[in-house]
mmCIF file of C-alpha atoms and ligand atoms in Angstrom:
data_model
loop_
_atom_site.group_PDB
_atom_site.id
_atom_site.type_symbol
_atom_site.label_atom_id
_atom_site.label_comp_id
_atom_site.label_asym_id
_atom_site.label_seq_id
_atom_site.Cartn_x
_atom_site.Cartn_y
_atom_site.Cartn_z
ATOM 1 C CA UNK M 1 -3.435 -29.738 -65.068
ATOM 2 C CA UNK M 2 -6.262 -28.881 -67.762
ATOM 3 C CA UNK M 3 -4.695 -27.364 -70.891
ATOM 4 C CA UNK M 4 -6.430 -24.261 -72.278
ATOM 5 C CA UNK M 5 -7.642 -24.628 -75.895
ATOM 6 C CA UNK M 6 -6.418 -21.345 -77.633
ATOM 7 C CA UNK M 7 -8.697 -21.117 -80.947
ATOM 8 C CA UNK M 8 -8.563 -18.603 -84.077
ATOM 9 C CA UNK M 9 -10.182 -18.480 -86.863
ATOM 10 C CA UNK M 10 -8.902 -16.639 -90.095
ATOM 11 C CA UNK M 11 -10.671 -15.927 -93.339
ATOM 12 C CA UNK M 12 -9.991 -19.357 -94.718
ATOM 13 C CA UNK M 13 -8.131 -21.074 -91.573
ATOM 14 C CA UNK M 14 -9.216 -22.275 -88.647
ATOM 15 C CA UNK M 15 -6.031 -22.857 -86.248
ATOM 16 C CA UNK M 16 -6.167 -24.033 -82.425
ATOM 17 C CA UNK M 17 -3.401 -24.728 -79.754
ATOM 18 C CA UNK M 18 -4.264 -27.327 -77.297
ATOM 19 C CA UNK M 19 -1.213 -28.439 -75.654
ATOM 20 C CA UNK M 20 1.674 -29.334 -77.855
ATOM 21 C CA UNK M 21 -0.651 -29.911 -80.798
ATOM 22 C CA UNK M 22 -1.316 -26.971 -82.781
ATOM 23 C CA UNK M 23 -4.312 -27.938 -85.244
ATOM 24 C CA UNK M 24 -4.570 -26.300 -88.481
ATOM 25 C CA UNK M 25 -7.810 -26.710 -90.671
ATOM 26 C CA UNK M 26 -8.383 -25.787 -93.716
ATOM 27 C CA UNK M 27 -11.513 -24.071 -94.052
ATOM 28 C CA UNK M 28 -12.958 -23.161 -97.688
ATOM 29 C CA UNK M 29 -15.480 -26.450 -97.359
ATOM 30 C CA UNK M 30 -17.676 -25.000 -100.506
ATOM 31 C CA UNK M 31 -14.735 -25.272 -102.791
ATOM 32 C CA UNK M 32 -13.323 -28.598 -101.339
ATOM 33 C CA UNK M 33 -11.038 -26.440 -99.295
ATOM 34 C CA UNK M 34 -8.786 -25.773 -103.024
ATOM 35 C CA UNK M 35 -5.924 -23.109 -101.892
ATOM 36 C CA UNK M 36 -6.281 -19.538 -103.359
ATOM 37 C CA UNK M 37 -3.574 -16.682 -102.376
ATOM 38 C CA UNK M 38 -5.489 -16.109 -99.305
ATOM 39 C CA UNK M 39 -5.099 -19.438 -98.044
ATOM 40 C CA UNK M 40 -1.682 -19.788 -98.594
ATOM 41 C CA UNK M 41 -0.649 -16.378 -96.610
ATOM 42 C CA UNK M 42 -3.026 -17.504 -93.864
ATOM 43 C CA UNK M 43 -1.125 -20.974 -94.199
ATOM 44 C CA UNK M 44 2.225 -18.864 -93.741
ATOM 45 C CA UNK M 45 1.099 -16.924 -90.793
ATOM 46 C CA UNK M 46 -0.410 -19.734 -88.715
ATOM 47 C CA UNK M 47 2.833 -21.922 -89.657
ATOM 48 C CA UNK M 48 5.550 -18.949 -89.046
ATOM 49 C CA UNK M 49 3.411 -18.827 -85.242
ATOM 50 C CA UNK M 50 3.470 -22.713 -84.692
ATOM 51 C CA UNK M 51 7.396 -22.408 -85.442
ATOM 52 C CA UNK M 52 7.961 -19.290 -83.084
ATOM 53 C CA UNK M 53 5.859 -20.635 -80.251
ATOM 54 C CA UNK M 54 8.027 -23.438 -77.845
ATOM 55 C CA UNK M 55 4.768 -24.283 -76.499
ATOM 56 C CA UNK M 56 3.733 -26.196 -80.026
ATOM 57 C CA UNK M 57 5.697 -29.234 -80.627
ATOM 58 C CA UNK M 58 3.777 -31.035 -83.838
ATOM 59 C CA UNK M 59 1.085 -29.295 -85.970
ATOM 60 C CA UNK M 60 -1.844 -31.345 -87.372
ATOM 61 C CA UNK M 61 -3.285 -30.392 -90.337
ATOM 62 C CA UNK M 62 -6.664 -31.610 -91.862
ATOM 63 C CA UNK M 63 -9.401 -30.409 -94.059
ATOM 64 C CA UNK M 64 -12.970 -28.636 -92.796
ATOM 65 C CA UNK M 65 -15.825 -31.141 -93.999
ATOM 66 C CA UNK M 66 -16.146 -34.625 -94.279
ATOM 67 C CA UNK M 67 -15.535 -34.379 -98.240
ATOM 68 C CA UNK M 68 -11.685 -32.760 -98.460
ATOM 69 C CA UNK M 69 -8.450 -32.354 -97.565
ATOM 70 C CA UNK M 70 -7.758 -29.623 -99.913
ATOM 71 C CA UNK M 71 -9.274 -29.902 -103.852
ATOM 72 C CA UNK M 72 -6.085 -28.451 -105.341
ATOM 73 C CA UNK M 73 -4.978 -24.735 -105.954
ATOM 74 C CA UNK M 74 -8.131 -23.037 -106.776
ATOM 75 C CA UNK M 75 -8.842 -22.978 -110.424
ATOM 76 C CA UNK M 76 -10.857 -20.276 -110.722
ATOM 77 C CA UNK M 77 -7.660 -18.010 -109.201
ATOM 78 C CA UNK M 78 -5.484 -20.371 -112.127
ATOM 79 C CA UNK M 79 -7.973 -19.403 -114.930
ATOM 80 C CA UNK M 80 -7.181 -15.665 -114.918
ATOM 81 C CA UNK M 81 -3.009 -15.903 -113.972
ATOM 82 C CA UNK M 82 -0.869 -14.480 -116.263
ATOM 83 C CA UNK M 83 2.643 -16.459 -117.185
ATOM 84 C CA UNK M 84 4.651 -13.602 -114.962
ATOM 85 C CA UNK M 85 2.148 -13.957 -112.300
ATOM 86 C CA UNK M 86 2.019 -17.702 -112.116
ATOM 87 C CA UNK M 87 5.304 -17.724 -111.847
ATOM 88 C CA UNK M 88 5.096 -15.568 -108.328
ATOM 89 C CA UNK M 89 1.895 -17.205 -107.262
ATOM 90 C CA UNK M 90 4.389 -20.861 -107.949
ATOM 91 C CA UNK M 91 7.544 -19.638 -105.864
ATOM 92 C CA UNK M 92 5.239 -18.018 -103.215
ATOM 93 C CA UNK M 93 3.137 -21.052 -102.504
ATOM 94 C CA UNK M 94 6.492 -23.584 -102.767
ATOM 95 C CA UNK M 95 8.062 -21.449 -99.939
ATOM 96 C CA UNK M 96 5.036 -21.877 -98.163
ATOM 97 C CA UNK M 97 5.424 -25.811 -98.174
ATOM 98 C CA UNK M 98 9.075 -25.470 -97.407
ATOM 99 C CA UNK M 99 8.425 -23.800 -94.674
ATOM 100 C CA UNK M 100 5.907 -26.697 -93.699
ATOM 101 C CA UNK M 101 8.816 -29.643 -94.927
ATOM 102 C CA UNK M 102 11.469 -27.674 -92.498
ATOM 103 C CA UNK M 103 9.566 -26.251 -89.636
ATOM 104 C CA UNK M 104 11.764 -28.002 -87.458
ATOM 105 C CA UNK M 105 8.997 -29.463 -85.848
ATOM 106 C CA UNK M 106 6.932 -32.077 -87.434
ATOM 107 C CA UNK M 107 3.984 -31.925 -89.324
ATOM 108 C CA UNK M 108 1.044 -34.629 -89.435
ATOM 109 C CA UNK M 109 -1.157 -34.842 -92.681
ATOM 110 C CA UNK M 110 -4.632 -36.054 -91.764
ATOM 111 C CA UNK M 111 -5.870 -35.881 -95.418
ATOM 112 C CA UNK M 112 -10.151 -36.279 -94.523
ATOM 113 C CA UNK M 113 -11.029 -36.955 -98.506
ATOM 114 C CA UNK M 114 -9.724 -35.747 -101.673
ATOM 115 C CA UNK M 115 -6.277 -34.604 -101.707
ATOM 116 C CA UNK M 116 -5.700 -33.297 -105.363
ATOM 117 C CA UNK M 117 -2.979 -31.216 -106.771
ATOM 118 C CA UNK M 118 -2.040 -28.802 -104.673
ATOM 119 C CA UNK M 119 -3.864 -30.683 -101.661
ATOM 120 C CA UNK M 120 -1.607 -33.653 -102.269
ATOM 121 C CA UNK M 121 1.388 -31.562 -102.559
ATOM 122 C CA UNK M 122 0.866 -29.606 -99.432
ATOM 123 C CA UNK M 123 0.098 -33.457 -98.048
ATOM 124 C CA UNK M 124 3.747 -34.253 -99.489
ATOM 125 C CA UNK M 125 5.161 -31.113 -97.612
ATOM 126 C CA UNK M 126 3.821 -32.605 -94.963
ATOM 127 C CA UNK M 127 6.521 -35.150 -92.505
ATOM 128 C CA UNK M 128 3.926 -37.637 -92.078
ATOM 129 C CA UNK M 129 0.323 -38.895 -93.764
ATOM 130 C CA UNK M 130 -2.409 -40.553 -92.288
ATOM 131 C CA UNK M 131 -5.642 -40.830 -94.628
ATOM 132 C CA UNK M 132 -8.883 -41.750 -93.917
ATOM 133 C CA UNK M 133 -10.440 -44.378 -95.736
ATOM 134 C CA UNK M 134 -12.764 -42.672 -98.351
ATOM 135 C CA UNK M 135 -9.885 -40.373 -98.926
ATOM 136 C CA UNK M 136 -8.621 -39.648 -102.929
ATOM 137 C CA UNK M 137 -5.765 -38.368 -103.458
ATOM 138 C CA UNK M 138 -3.802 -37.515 -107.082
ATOM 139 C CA UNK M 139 -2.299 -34.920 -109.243
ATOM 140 C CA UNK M 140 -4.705 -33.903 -111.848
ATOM 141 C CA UNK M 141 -3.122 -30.795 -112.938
ATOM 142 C CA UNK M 142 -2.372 -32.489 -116.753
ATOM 143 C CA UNK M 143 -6.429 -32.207 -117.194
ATOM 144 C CA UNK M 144 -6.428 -28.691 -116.710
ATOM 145 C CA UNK M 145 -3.115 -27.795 -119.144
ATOM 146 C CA UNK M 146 -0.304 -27.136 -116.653
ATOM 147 C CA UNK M 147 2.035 -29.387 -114.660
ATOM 148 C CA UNK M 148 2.397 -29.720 -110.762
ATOM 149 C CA UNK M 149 3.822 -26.510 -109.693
ATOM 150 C CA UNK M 150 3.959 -27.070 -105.698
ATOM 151 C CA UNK M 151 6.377 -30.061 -105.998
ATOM 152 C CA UNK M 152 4.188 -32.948 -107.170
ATOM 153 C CA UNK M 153 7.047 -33.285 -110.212
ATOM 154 C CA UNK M 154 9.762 -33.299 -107.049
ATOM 155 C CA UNK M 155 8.371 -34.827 -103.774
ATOM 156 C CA UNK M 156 6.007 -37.498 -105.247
ATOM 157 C CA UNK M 157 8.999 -39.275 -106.831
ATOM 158 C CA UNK M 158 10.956 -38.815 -103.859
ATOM 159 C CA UNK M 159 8.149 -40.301 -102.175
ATOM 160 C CA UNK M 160 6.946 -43.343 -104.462
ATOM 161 C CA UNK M 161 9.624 -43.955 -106.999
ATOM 162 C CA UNK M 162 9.917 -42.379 -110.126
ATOM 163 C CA UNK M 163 7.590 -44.565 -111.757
ATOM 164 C CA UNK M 164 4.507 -44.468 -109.476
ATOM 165 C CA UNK M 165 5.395 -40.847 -109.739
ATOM 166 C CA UNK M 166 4.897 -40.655 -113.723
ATOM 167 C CA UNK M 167 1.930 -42.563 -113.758
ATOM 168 C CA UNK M 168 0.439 -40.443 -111.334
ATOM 169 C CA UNK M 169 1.783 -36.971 -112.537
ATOM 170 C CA UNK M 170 0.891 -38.112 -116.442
ATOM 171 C CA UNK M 171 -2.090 -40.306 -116.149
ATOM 172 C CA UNK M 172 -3.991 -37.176 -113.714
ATOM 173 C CA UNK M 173 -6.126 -40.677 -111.897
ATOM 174 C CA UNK M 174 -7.324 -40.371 -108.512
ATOM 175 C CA UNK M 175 -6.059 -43.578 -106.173
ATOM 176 C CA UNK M 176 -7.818 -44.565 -103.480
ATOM 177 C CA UNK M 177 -6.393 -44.473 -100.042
ATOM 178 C CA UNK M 178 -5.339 -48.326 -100.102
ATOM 179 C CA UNK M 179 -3.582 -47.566 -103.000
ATOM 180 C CA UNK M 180 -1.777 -44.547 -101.508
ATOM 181 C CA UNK M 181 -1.110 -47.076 -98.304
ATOM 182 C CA UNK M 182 0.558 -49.428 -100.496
ATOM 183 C CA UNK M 183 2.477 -46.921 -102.823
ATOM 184 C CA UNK M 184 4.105 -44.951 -99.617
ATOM 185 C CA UNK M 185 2.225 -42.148 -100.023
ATOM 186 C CA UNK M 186 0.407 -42.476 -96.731
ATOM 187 C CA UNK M 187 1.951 -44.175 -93.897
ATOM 188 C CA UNK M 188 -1.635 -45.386 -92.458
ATOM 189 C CA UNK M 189 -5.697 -45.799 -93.348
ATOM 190 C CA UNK M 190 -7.804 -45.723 -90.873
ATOM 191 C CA UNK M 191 -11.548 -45.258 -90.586
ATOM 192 C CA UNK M 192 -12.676 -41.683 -90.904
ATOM 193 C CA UNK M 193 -14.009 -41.942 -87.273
ATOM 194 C CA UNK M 194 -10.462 -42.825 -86.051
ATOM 195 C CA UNK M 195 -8.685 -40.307 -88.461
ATOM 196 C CA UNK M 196 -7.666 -37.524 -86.112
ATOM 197 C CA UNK M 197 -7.053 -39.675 -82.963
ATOM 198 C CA UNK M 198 -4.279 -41.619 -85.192
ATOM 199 C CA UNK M 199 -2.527 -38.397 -85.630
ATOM 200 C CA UNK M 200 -2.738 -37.324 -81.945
ATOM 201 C CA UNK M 201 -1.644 -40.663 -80.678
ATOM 202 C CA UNK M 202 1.265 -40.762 -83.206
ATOM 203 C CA UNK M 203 2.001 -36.451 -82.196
ATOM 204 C CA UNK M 204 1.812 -37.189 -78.873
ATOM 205 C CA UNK M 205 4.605 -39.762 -78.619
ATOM 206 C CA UNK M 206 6.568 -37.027 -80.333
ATOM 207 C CA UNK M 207 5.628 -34.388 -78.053
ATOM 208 C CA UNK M 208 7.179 -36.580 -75.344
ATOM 209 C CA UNK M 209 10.839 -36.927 -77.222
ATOM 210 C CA UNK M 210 13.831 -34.194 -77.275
ATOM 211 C CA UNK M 211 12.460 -31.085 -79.000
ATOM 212 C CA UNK M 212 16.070 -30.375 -80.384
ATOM 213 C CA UNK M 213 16.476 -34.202 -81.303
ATOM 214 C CA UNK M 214 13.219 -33.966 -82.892
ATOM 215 C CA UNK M 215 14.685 -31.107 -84.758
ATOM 216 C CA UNK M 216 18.051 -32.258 -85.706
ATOM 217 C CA UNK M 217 16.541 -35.558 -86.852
ATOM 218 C CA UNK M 218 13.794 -34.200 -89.374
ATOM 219 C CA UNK M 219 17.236 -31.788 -90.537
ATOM 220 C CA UNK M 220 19.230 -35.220 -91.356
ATOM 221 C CA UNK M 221 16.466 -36.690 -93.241
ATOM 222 C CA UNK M 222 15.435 -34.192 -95.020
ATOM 223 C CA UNK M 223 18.725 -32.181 -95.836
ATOM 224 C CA UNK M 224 20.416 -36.186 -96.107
ATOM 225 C CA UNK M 225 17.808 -36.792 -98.709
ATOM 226 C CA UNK M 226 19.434 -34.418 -101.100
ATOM 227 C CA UNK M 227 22.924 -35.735 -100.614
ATOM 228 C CA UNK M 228 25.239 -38.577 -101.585
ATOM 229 C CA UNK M 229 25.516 -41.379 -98.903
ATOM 230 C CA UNK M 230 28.909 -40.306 -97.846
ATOM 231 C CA UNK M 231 27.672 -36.548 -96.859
ATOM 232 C CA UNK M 232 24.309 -37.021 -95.700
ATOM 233 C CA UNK M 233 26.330 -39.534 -92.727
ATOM 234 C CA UNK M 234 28.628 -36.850 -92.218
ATOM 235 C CA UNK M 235 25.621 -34.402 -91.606
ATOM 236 C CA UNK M 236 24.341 -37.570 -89.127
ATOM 237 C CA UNK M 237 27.527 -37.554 -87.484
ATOM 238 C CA UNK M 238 27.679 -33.361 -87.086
ATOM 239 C CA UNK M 239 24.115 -33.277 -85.888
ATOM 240 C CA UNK M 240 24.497 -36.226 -83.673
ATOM 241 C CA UNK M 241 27.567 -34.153 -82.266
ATOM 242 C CA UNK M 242 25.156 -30.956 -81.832
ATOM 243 C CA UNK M 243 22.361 -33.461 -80.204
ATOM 244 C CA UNK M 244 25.127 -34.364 -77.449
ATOM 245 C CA UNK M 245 25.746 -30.483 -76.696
ATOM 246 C CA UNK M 246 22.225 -30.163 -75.780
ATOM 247 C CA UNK M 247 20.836 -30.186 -72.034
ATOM 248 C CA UNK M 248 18.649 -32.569 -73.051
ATOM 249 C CA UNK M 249 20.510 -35.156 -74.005
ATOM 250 C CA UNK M 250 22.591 -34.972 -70.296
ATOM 251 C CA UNK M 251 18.405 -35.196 -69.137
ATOM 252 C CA UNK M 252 17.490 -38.263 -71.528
ATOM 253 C CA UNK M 253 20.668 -39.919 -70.526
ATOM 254 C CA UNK M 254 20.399 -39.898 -67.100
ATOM 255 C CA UNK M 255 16.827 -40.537 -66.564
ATOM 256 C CA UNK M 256 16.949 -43.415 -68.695
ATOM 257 C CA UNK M 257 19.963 -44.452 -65.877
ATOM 258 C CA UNK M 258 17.847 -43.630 -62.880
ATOM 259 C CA UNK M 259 14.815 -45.417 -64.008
ATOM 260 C CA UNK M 260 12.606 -42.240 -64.436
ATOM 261 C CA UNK M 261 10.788 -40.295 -67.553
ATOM 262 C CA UNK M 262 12.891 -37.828 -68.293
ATOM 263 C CA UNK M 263 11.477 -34.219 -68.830
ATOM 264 C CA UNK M 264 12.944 -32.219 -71.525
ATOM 265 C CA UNK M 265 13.501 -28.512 -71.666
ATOM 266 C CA UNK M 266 14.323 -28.092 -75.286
ATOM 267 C CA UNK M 267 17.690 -26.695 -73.988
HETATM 268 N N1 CO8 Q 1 -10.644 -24.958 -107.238
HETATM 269 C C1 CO8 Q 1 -11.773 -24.234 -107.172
HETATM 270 N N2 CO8 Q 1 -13.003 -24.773 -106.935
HETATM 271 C C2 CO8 Q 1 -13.051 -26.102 -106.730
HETATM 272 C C3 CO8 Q 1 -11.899 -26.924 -106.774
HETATM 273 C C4 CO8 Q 1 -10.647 -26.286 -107.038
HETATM 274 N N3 CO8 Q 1 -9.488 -26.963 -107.057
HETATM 275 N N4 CO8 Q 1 -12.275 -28.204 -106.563
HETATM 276 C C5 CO8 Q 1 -13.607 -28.182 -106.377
HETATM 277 N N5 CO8 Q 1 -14.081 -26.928 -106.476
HETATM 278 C C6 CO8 Q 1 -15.475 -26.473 -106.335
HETATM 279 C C7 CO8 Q 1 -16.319 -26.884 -107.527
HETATM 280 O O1 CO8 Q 1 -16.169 -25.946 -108.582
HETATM 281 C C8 CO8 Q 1 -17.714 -26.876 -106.921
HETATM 282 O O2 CO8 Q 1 -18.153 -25.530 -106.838
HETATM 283 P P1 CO8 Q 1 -19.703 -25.170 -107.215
HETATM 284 O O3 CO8 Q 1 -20.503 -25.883 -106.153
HETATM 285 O O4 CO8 Q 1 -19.748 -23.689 -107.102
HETATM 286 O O5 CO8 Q 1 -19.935 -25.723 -108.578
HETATM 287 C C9 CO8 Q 1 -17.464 -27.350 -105.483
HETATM 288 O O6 CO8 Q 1 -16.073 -27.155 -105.241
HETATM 289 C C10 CO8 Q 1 -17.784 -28.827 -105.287
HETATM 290 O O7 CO8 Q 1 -17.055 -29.568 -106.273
HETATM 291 P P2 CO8 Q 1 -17.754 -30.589 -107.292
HETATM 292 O O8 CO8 Q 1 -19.182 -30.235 -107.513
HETATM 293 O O9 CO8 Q 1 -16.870 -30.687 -108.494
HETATM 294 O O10 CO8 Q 1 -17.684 -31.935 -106.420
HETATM 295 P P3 CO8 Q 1 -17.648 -33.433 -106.983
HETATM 296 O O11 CO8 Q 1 -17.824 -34.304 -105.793
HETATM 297 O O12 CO8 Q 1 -18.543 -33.597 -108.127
HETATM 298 O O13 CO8 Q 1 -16.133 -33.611 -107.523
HETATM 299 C C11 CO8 Q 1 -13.746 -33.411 -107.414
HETATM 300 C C12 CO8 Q 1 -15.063 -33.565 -106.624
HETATM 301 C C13 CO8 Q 1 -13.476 -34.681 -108.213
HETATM 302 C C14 CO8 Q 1 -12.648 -33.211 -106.380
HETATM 303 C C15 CO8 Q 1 -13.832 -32.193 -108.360
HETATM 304 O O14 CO8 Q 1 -14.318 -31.077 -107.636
HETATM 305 C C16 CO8 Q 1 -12.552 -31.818 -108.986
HETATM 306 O O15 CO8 Q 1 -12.093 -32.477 -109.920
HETATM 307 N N6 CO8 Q 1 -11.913 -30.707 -108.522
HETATM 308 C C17 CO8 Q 1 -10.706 -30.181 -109.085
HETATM 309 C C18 CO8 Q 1 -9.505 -31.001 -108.683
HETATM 310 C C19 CO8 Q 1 -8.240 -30.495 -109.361
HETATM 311 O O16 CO8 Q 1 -8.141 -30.479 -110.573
HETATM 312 N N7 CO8 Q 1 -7.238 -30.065 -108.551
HETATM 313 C C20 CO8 Q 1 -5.993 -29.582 -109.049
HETATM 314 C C21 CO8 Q 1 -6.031 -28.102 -109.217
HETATM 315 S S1 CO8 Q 1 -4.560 -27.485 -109.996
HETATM 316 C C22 CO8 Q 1 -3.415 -27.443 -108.753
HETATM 317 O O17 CO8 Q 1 -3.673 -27.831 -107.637
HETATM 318 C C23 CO8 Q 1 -2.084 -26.904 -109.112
HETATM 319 C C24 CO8 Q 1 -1.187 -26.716 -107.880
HETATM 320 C C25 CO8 Q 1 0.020 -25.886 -108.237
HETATM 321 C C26 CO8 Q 1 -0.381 -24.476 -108.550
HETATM 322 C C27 CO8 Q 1 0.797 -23.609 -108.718
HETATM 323 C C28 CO8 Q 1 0.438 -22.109 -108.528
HETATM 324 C C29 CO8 Q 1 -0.244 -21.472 -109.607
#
C-alpha cells in the first residue's frame, strides 16, 4: 500500500509525515538555520504533534541546505536579551529539548553541516546522531560571553566524558565529524549523499519493534542515567514488568514461537 506524504511548512519549519517517519527540517538556511523564539515554538508544536500522533513512530530531524544543521541560538535575538529575559528564553528552549530527549519515541539527529551551540545541543537532545562528513559541530558560546544554556554544560559530559566536555565547552573549537565519531558524539559518518538514508534505515528497524518497548526502553536509559546503579535496575526491572503487561509483548512472544513477524499494536 503507497503511504501518503503529509507535508507542512511553518514560518521556520518544514515538517512531513511519510509513514512512521515524521521529518522535521529546520528551515532558516540564510542564517545557518541558528534557532530564534520562533523556531523553538514551531519546534514545540511540530514535536507535541509527532508525540500525539500513533501513526509517527521516530522523528528525523536535519537542517535545510547543504551548509547546516542549526548555527546556534540566533545571536542577533542574544544581542538585545535582557538578564530576566534570558533567563525565560533559557528555561523555554531547555523544555523544548526535553521534550525532544523524552518524547517517548525516538529521535534521529541527521546533523547536514555545522552543528554549533544551540545546534549541537538540540543534536544532544536528540536519542541518536548521524553526521555527514563535512559536518562541524562545537559549543562556541565562550566567544560570544555566555556559557551553554541548552545543556551543552549537562549532556555533552554525559555524552563524552567530562573532559572532552571541558575542552569543548572552554576551548569554543569546532571538531570535525571524525572527531565527533571518535569522541561519542555521533554514533556514525557517512557521506553527505548517504546522510538521510542512514537515518531511515536505522528508524525503520525501529518502526518495526514494540512501540511501548520502544518507549519503556528510551524511559530506562534515560531516567537510569540519572540514578545510582542499584535504582536505575530497579526502574529496569519495574518497566520490564510494565513491558510484560502489554499486548504486545503476548504478540512478540508468540510470533517469534510460530515462526512469523509479529505485528504490533502498541497495546
Ligand atoms: N545566529 C544568527 N545568525 C547567524 C548565526 C547565528 N547563530 N550563525 C550564522 N549566522 C548568519 C551570519 O550572520 C550570516 O548572515 P549574513 O549573511 O547576513 O552576514 C549567515 O548566517 C552566514 O554565516 P557566515 O557568513 O558567518 O558563514 P561562514 O561560512 O563564514 O561561517 C560559521 C559559518 C562558522 C558557522 C559562522 O557563521 C559562525 O560562527 N556562526 C555562529 C556560531 C555560534 O557562535 N553559535 C552559537 C550561538 S550561541 C548559542 O547557541 C547559545 C545556545 C543557548 C542559548 C540560551 C538561550 C538564550
Amino acid at each position: 500500500m503507497a503511504t501518503t506524504a503529509v507535508f507542512t511548512r511553518f514560518e521556520n519549519l518544514i515538517y512531513e509525515k511519510k509513514g512512521a517517519i515524521a521529518y522535521v527540517t529546520v528551515n532558516r538556511p540564510k542564517v545557518l538555520n541558528a534557532l530564534n523564539r520562533a523556531t523553538m515554538s514551531e519546534l514545540r508544536a511540530v514535536f507535541e504533534d509527532a508525540q500525539a500522533d500513533a501513526g509517527v513512530r521516530v522523528v528525523i530531524i536535519t537542517g535545510a541546505g547543504d551548509k547546516a544543521f542549526v548555527a546556534g541560538a540566533d545571536i542577533k535575538e542574544l544581542n538585545l536579551l535582557s538578564p530576566v529575559e534570558a533567563k525565560e528564553y533559557t528555561h523555554r528552549g531547555q523544555a523544548v529539548f526535553d521534550l525532544i530527549e523524552n518524547l517517548g519515541k525516538p529521535t534521529i539527529a541527521c546533523i547536514n553541516g555545522f552543528a554549533l551551540g544551540g545546534g549541537c545541543e538540540l543534536a544532544m537532545a536528540c536519542t541518536i546522531r548521524f553526521a555527514s562528513d563535512n559536518a562541524k559541530l562545537g559549543q562556541p558560546e565562550v566567544k560570544l560571553g555566555i556559557i551553554p544554556g541548552y545543556g551543552g554544560t549537562q549532556r555533552l559530559p554525559r555524552l563524552v566524558g567530562k573532559g572532552m566536555a571541558m575542552q569543548l565547552n572552554l576551548s569554543a573549537e569546532m571538531i570535525t565529524a571524525q572527531e565527533a565519531l571518535r569522541i561519542g558524539l555521533v554514533n556514525d559518518v557517512t557521506a553527505p549523499g548517504d546522510l538521510m538514508a542512514r537515518g531511515e534505515a536505522i528508524a525503520h528497524k525501529i518502526a518495526a519493534n514494540a512501540p511501548l518497548a520502544i518507549k519503556y526502553c528510551m524511559e530506562a536509559v534515560n531516567k537510569g542515567m540519572e540514578m545510582p546503579l542499584a535504582e536505575g535496575l530497579f526502574l529496569e526491572a519495574t518497566l520490564f514488568a510494565v513491558s510484560c503487561s502489554t499486548e504486545d509483548k503476548k504478540e512478540g512472544t508468540s510470533a517469534f514461537l510460530e515462526k512469523r513477524a509479529a505485528n504490533f499494536q502498541g497495546k
